[in-house]
JSON list of C-alpha atoms and ligand atoms in Angstrom, two decimals:
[
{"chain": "A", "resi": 185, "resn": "UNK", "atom": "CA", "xyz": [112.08, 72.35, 147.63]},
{"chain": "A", "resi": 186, "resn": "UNK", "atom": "CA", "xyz": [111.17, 72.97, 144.17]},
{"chain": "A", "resi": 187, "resn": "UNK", "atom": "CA", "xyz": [107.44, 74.54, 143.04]},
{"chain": "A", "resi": 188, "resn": "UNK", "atom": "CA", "xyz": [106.34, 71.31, 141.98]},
{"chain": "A", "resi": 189, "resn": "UNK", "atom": "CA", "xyz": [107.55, 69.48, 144.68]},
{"chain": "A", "resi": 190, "resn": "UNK", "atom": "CA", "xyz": [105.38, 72.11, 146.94]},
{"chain": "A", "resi": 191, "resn": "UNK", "atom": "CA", "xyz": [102.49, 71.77, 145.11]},
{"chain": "A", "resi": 192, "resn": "UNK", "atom": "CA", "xyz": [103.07, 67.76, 144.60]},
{"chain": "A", "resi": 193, "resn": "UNK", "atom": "CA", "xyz": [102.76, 67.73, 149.02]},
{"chain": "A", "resi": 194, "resn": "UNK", "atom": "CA", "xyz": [99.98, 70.16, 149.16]},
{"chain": "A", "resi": 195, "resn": "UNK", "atom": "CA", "xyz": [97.96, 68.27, 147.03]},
{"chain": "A", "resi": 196, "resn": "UNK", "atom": "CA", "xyz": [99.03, 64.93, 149.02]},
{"chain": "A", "resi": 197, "resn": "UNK", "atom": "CA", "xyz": [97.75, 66.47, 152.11]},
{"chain": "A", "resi": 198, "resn": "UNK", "atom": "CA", "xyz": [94.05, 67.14, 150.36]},
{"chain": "A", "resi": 199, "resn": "UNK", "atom": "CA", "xyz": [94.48, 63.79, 149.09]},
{"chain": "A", "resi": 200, "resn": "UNK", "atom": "CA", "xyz": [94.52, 62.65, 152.96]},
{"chain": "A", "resi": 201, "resn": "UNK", "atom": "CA", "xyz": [92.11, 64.89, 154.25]},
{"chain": "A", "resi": 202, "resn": "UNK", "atom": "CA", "xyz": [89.20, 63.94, 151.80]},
{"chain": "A", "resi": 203, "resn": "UNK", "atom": "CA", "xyz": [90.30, 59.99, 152.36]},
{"chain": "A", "resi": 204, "resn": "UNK", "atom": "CA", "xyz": [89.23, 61.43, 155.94]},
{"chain": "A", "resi": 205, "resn": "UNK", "atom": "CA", "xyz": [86.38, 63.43, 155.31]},
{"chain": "A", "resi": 206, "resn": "UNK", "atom": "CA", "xyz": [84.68, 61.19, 152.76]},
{"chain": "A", "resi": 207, "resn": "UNK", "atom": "CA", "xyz": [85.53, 57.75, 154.11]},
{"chain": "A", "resi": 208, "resn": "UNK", "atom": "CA", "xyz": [83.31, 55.93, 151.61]},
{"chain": "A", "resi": 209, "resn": "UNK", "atom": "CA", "xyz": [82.69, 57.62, 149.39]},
{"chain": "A", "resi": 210, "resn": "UNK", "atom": "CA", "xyz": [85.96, 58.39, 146.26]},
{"chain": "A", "resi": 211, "resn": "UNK", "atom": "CA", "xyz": [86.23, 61.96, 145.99]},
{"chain": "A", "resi": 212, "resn": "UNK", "atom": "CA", "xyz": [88.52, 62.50, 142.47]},
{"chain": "A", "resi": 213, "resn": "UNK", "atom": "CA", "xyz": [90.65, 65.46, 142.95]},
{"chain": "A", "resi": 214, "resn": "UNK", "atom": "CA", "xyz": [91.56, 67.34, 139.64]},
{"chain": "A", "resi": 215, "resn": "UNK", "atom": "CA", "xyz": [94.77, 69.33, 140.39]},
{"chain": "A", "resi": 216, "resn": "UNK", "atom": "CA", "xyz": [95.73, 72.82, 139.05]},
{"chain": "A", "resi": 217, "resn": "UNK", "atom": "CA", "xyz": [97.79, 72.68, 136.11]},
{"chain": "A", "resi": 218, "resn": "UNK", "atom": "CA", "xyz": [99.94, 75.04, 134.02]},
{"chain": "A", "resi": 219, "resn": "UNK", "atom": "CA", "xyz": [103.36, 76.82, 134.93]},
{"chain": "A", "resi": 220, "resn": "UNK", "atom": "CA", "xyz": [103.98, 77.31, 138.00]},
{"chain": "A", "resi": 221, "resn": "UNK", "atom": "CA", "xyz": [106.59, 80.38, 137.49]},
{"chain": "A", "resi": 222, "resn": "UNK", "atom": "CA", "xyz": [102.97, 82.06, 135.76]},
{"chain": "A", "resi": 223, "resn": "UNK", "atom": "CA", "xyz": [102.41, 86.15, 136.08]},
{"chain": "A", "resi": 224, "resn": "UNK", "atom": "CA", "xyz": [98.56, 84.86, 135.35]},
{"chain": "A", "resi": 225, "resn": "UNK", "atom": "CA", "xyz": [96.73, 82.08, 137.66]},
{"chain": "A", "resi": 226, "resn": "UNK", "atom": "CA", "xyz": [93.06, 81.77, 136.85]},
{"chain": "A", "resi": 227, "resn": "UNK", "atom": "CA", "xyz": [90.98, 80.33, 139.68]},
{"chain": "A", "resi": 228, "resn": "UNK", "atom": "CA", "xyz": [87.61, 79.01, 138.52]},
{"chain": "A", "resi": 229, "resn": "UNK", "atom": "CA", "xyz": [84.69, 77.45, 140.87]},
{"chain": "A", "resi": 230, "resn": "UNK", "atom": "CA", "xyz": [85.14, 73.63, 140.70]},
{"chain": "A", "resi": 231, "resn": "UNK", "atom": "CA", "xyz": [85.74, 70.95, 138.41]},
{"chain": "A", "resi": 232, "resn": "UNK", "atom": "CA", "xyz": [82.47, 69.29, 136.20]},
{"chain": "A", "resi": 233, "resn": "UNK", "atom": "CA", "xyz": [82.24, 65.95, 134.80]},
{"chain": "A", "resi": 234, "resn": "UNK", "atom": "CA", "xyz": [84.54, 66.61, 131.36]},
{"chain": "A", "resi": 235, "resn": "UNK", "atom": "CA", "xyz": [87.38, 67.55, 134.25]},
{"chain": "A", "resi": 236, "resn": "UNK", "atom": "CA", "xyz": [87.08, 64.82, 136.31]},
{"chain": "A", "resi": 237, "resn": "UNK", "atom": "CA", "xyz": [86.76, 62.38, 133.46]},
{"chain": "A", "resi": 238, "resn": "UNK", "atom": "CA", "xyz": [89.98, 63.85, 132.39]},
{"chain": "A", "resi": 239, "resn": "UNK", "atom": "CA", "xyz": [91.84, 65.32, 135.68]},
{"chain": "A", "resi": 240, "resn": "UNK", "atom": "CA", "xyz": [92.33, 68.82, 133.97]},
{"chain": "A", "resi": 241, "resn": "UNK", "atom": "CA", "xyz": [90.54, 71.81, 135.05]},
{"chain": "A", "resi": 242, "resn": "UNK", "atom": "CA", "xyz": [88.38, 73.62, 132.39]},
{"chain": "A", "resi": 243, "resn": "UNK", "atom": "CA", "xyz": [88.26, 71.43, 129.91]},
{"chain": "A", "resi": 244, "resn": "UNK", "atom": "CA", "xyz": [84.61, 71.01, 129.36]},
{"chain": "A", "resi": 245, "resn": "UNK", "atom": "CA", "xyz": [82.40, 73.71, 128.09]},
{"chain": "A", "resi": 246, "resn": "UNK", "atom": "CA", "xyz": [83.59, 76.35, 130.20]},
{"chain": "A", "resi": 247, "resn": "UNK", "atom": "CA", "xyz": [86.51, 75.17, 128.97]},
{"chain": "A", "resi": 248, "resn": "UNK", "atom": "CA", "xyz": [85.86, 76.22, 125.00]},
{"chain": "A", "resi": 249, "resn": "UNK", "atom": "CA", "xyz": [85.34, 79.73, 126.43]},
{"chain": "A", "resi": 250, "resn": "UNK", "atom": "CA", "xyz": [88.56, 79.22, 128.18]},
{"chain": "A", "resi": 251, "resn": "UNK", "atom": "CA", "xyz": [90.06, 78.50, 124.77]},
{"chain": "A", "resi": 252, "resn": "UNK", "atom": "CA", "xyz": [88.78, 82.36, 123.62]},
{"chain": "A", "resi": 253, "resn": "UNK", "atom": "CA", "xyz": [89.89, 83.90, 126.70]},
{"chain": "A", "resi": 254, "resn": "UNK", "atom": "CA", "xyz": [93.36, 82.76, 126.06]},
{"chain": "A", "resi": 255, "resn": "UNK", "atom": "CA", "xyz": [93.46, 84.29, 122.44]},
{"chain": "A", "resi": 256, "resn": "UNK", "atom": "CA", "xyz": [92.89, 87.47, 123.81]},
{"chain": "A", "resi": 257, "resn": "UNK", "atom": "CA", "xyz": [95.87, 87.62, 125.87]},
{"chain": "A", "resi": 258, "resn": "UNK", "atom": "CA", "xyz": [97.73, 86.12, 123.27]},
{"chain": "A", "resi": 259, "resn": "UNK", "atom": "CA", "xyz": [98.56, 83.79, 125.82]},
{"chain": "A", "resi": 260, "resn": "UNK", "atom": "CA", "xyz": [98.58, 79.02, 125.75]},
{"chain": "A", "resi": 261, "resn": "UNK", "atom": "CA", "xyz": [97.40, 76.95, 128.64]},
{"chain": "A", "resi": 262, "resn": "UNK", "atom": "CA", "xyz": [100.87, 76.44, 129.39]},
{"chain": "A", "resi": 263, "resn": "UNK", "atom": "CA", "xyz": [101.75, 80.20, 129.98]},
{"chain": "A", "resi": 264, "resn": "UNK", "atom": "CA", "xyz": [99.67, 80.41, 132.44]},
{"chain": "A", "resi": 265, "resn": "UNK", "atom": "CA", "xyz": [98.20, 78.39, 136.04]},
{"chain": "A", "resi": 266, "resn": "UNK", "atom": "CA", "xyz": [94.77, 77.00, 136.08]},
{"chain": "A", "resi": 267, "resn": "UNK", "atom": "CA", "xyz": [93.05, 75.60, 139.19]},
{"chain": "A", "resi": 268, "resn": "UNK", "atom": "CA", "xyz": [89.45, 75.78, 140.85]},
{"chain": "A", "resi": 269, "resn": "UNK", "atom": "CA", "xyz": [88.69, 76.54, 144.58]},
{"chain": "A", "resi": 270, "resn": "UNK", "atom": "CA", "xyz": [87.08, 73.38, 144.93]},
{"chain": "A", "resi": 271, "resn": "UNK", "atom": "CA", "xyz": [89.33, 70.13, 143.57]},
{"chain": "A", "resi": 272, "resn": "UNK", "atom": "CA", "xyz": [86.62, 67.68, 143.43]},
{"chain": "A", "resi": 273, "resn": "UNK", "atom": "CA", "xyz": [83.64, 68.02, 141.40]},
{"chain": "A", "resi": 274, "resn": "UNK", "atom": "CA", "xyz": [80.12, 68.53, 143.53]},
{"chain": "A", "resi": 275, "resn": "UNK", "atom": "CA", "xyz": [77.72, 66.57, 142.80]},
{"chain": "A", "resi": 276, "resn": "UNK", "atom": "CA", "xyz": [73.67, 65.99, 143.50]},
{"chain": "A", "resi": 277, "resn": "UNK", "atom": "CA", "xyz": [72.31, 62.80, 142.89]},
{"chain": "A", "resi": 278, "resn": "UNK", "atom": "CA", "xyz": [68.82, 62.61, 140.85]},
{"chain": "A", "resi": 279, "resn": "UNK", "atom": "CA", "xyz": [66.36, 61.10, 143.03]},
{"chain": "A", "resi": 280, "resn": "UNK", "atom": "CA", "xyz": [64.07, 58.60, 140.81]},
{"chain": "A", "resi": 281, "resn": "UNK", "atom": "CA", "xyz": [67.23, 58.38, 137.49]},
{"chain": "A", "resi": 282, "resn": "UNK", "atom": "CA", "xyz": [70.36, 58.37, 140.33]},
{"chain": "A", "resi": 283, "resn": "UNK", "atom": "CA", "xyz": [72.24, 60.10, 137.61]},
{"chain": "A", "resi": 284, "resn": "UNK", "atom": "CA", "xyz": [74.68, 62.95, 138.66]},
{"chain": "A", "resi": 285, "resn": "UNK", "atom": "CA", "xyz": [74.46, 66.53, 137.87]},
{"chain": "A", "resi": 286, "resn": "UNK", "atom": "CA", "xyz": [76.52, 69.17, 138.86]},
{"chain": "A", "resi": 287, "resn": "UNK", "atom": "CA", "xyz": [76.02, 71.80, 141.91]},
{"chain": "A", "resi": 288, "resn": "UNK", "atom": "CA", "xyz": [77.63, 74.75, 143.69]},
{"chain": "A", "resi": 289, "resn": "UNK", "atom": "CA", "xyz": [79.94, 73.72, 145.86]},
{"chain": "A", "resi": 290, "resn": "UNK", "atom": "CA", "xyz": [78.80, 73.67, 149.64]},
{"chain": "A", "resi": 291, "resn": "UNK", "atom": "CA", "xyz": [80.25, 76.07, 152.33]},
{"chain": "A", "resi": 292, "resn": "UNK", "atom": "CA", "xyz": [82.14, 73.24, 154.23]},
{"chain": "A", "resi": 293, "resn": "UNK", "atom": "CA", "xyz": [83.70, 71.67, 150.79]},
{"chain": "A", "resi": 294, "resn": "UNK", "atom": "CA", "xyz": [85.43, 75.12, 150.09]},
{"chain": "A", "resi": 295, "resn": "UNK", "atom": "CA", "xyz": [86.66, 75.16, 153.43]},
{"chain": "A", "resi": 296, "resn": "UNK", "atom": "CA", "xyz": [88.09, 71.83, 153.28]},
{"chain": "A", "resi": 297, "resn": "UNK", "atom": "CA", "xyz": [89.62, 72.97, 149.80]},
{"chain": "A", "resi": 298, "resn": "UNK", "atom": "CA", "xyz": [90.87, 76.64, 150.93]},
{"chain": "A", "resi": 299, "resn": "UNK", "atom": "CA", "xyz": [94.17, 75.90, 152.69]},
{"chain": "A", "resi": 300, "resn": "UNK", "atom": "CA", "xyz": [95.66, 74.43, 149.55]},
{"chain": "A", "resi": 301, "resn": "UNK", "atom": "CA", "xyz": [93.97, 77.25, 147.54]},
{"chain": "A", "resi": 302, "resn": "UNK", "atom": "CA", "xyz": [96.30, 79.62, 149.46]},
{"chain": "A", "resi": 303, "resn": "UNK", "atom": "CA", "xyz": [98.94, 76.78, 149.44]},
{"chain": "A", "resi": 304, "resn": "UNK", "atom": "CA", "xyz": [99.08, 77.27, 145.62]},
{"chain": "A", "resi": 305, "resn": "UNK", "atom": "CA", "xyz": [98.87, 80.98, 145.45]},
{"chain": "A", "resi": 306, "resn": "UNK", "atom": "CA", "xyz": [101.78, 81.29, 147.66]},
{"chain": "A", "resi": 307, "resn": "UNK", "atom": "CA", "xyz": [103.76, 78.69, 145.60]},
{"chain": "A", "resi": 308, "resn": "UNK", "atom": "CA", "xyz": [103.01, 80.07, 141.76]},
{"chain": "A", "resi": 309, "resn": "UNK", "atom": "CA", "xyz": [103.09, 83.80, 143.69]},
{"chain": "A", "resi": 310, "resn": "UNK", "atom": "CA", "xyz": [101.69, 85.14, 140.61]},
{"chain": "A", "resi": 311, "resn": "UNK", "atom": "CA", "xyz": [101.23, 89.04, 139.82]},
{"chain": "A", "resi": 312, "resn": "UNK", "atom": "CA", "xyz": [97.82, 88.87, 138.77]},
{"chain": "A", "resi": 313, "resn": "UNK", "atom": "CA", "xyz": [95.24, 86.16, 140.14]},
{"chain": "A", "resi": 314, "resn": "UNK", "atom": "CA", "xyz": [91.82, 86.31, 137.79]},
{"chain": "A", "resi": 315, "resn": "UNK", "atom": "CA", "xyz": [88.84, 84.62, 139.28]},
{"chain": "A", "resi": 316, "resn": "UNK", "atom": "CA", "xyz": [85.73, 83.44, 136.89]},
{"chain": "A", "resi": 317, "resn": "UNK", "atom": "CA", "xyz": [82.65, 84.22, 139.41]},
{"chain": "A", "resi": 318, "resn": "UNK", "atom": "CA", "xyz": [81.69, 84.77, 142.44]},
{"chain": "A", "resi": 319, "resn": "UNK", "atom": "CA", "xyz": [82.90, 80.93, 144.26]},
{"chain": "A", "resi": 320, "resn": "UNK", "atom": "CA", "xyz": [86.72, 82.08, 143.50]},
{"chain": "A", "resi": 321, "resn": "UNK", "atom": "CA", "xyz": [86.12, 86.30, 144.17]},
{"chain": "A", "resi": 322, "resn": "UNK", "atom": "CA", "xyz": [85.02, 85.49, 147.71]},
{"chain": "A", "resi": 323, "resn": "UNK", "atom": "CA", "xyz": [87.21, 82.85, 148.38]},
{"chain": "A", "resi": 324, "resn": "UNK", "atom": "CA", "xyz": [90.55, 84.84, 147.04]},
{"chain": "A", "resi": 325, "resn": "UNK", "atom": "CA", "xyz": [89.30, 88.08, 148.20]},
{"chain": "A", "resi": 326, "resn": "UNK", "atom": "CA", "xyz": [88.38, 86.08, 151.60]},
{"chain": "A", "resi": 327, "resn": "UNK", "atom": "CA", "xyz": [85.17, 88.06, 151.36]},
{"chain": "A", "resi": 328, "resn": "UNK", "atom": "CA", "xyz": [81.53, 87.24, 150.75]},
{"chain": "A", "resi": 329, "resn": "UNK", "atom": "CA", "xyz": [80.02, 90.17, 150.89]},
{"chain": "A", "resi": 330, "resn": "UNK", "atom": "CA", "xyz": [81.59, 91.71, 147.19]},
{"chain": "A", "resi": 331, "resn": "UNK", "atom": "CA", "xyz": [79.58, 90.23, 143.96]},
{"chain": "A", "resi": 332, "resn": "UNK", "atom": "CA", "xyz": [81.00, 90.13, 140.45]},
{"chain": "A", "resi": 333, "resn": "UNK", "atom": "CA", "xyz": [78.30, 92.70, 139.56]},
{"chain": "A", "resi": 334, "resn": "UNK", "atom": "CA", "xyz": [79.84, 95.14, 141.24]},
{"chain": "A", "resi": 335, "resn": "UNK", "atom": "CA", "xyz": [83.51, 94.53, 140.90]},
{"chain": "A", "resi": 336, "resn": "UNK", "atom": "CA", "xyz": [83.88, 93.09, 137.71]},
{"chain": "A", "resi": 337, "resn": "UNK", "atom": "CA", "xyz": [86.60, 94.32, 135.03]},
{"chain": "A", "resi": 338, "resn": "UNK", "atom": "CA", "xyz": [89.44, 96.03, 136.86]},
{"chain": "A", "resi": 339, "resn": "UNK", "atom": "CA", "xyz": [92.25, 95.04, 140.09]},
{"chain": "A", "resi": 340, "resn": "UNK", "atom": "CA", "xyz": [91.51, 94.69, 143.22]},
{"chain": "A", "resi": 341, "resn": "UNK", "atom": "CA", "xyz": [94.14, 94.38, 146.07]},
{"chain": "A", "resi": 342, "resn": "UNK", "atom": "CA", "xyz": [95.12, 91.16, 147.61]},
{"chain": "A", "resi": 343, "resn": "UNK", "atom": "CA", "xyz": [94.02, 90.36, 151.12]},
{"chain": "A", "resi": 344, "resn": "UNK", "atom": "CA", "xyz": [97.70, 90.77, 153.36]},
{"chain": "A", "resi": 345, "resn": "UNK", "atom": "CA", "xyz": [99.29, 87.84, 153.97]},
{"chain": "A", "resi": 346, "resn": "UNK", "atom": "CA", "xyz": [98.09, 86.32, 150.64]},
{"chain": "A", "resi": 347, "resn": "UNK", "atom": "CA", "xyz": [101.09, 87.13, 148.06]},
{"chain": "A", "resi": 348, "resn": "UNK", "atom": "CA", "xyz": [102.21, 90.29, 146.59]},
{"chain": "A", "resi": 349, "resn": "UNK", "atom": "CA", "xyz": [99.68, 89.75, 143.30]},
{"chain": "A", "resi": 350, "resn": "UNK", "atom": "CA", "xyz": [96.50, 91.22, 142.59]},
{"chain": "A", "resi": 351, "resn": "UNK", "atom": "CA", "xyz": [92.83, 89.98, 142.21]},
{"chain": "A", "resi": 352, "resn": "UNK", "atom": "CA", "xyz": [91.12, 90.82, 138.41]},
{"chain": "A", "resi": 353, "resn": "UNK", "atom": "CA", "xyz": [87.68, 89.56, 138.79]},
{"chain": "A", "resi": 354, "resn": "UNK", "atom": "CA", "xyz": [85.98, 88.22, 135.85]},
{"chain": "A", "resi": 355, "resn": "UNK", "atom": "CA", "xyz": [82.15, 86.40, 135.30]},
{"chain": "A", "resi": 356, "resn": "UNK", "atom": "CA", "xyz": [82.38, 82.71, 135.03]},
{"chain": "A", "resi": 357, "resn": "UNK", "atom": "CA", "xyz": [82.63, 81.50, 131.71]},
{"chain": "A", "resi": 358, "resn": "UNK", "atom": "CA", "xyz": [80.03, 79.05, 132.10]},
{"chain": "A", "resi": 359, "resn": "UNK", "atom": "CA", "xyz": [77.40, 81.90, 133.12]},
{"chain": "A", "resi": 360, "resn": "UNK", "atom": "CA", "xyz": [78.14, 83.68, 129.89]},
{"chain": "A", "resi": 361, "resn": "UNK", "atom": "CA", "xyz": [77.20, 80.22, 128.06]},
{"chain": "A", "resi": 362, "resn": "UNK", "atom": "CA", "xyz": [73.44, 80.99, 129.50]},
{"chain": "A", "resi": 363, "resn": "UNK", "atom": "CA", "xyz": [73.49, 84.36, 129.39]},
{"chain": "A", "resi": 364, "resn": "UNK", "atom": "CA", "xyz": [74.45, 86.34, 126.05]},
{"chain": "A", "resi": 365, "resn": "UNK", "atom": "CA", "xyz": [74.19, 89.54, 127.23]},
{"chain": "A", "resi": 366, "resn": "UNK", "atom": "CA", "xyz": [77.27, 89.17, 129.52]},
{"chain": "A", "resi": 367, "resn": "UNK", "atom": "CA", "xyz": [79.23, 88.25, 126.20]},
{"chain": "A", "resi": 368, "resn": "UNK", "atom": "CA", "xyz": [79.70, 91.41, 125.21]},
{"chain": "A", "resi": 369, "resn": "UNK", "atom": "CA", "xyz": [81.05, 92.69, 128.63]},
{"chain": "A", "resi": 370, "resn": "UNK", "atom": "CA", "xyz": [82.91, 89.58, 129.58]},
{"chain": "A", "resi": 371, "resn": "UNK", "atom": "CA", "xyz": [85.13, 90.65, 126.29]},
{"chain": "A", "resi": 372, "resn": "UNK", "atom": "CA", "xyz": [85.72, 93.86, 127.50]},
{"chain": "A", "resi": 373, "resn": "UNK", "atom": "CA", "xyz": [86.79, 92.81, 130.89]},
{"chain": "A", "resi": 374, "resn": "UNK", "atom": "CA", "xyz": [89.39, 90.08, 129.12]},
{"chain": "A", "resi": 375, "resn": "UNK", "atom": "CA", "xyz": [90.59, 92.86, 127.34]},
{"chain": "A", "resi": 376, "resn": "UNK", "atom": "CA", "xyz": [90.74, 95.08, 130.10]},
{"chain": "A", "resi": 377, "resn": "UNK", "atom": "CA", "xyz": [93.14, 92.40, 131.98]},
{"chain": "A", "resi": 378, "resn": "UNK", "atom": "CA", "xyz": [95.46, 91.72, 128.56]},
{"chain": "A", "resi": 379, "resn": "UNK", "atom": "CA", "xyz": [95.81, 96.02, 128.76]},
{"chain": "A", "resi": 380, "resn": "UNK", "atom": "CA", "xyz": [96.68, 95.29, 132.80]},
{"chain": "A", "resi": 381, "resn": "UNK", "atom": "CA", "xyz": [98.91, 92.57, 132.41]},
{"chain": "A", "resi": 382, "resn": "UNK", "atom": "CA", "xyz": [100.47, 94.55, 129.08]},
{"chain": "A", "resi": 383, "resn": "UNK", "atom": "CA", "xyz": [101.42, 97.37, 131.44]},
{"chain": "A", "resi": 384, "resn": "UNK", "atom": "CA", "xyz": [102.44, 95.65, 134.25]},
{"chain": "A", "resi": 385, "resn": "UNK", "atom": "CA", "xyz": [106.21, 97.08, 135.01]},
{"chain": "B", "resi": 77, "resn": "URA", "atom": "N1", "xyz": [83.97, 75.29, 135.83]},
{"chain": "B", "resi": 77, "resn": "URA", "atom": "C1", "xyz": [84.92, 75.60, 136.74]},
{"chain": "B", "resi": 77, "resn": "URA", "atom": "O1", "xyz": [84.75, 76.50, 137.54]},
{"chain": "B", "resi": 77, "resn": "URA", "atom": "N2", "xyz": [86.04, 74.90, 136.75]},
{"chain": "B", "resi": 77, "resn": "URA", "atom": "C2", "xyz": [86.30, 73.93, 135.89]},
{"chain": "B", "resi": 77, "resn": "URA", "atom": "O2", "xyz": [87.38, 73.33, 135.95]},
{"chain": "B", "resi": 77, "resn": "URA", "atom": "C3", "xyz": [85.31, 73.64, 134.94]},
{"chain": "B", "resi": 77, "resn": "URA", "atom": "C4", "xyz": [84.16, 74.33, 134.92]}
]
């Protein structure tokens, strides 16, 4: 079976599940995108309301940074493989206005999501696997206990069983929207993955 095909039945199977799951209530699922033959697959937290609006991941706000990123590597949307851990957008409803705002996604939600997060890292089998914050480190490093603080910047090895690749952790965009300080070092760690990727043999 071709890549796509792979990732066209993984994502049929979510499909299913959340029809199970979330009986009445539509979840929209907004699928990875990008090459699926990528060296680079960037994992973000979840899809907002710009991405669900348009079934793309990182197209909002987080998405301009995105835009950024990408010029650093010297390096298109279509070069590379975007998804989220999450593929629906979670959501909190305001109590008194009923409008929707975005929220981290819940414990059980990722583990609904997970099996087609591996699903797709087995299937693109990229070298290098960056993850914007802390939702996609622990879920791709299947541990909770590291923090982007700490680990920020430079490769860490991929759990066995999950792909050849590497992890390069990076802050989520979105967090450098509110805070300005992390501009500065988010740069340097984008650089410090085009140098990585650059001397990949
Ligand atoms: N933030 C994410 O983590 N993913 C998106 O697709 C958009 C914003």
């Amino acid at each position: 079976m071709n890549k796509q095909k792979e990732l066209d039945k993984a994502y049929a199977h979510l499909d299913a599940l959340l029809r199970d799951v979330y009986a009445s209530q539509e979840k929209i699922i907004v699928r990875g995108e990008g090459n699926p033959d990528a060296a680079l697959m960037l994992v973000g937290e979840a899809p907002g309301e710009q991405e669900t609006l348009q079934r793309k991941p990182f197209v909002g706000k987080a998405g301009q940074n995105l835009t950024g990123f990408l010029e650093v590597l010297g390096l298109d949307r279509q070069d590379i493989y975007i998804t989220n851990v999450v593929k629906f957008r979670p959501v909190k409803i305001h109590p008194v206005r009923g409008s929707l705002s975005n929220r981290p996604p819940k414990r059980e939600e990722i583990a609904l999501c997970y099996h087609l997060l591996l699903a797709e890292m087995r299937i693109v089998n990229p070298r290098v696997v960056a993850t914007l914050g802390n939702t996609a480190l622990h879920a791709v490093a299947d541990d909770n206990a590291l923090t982007i603080g700490a680990v920020h910047g430079r490769a860490l090895p991929m759990p066995a069983g999950q792909g050849g690749g590497c992890i390069f952790p990076l802050y989520h965009p979105a967090s450098i929207i509110y805070k300005r300080d992390l501009q500065q070092v988010y740069l340097q760690d984008v650089q410090a993955l085009a140098q990585f990727l650059g001397d990949l043999p």
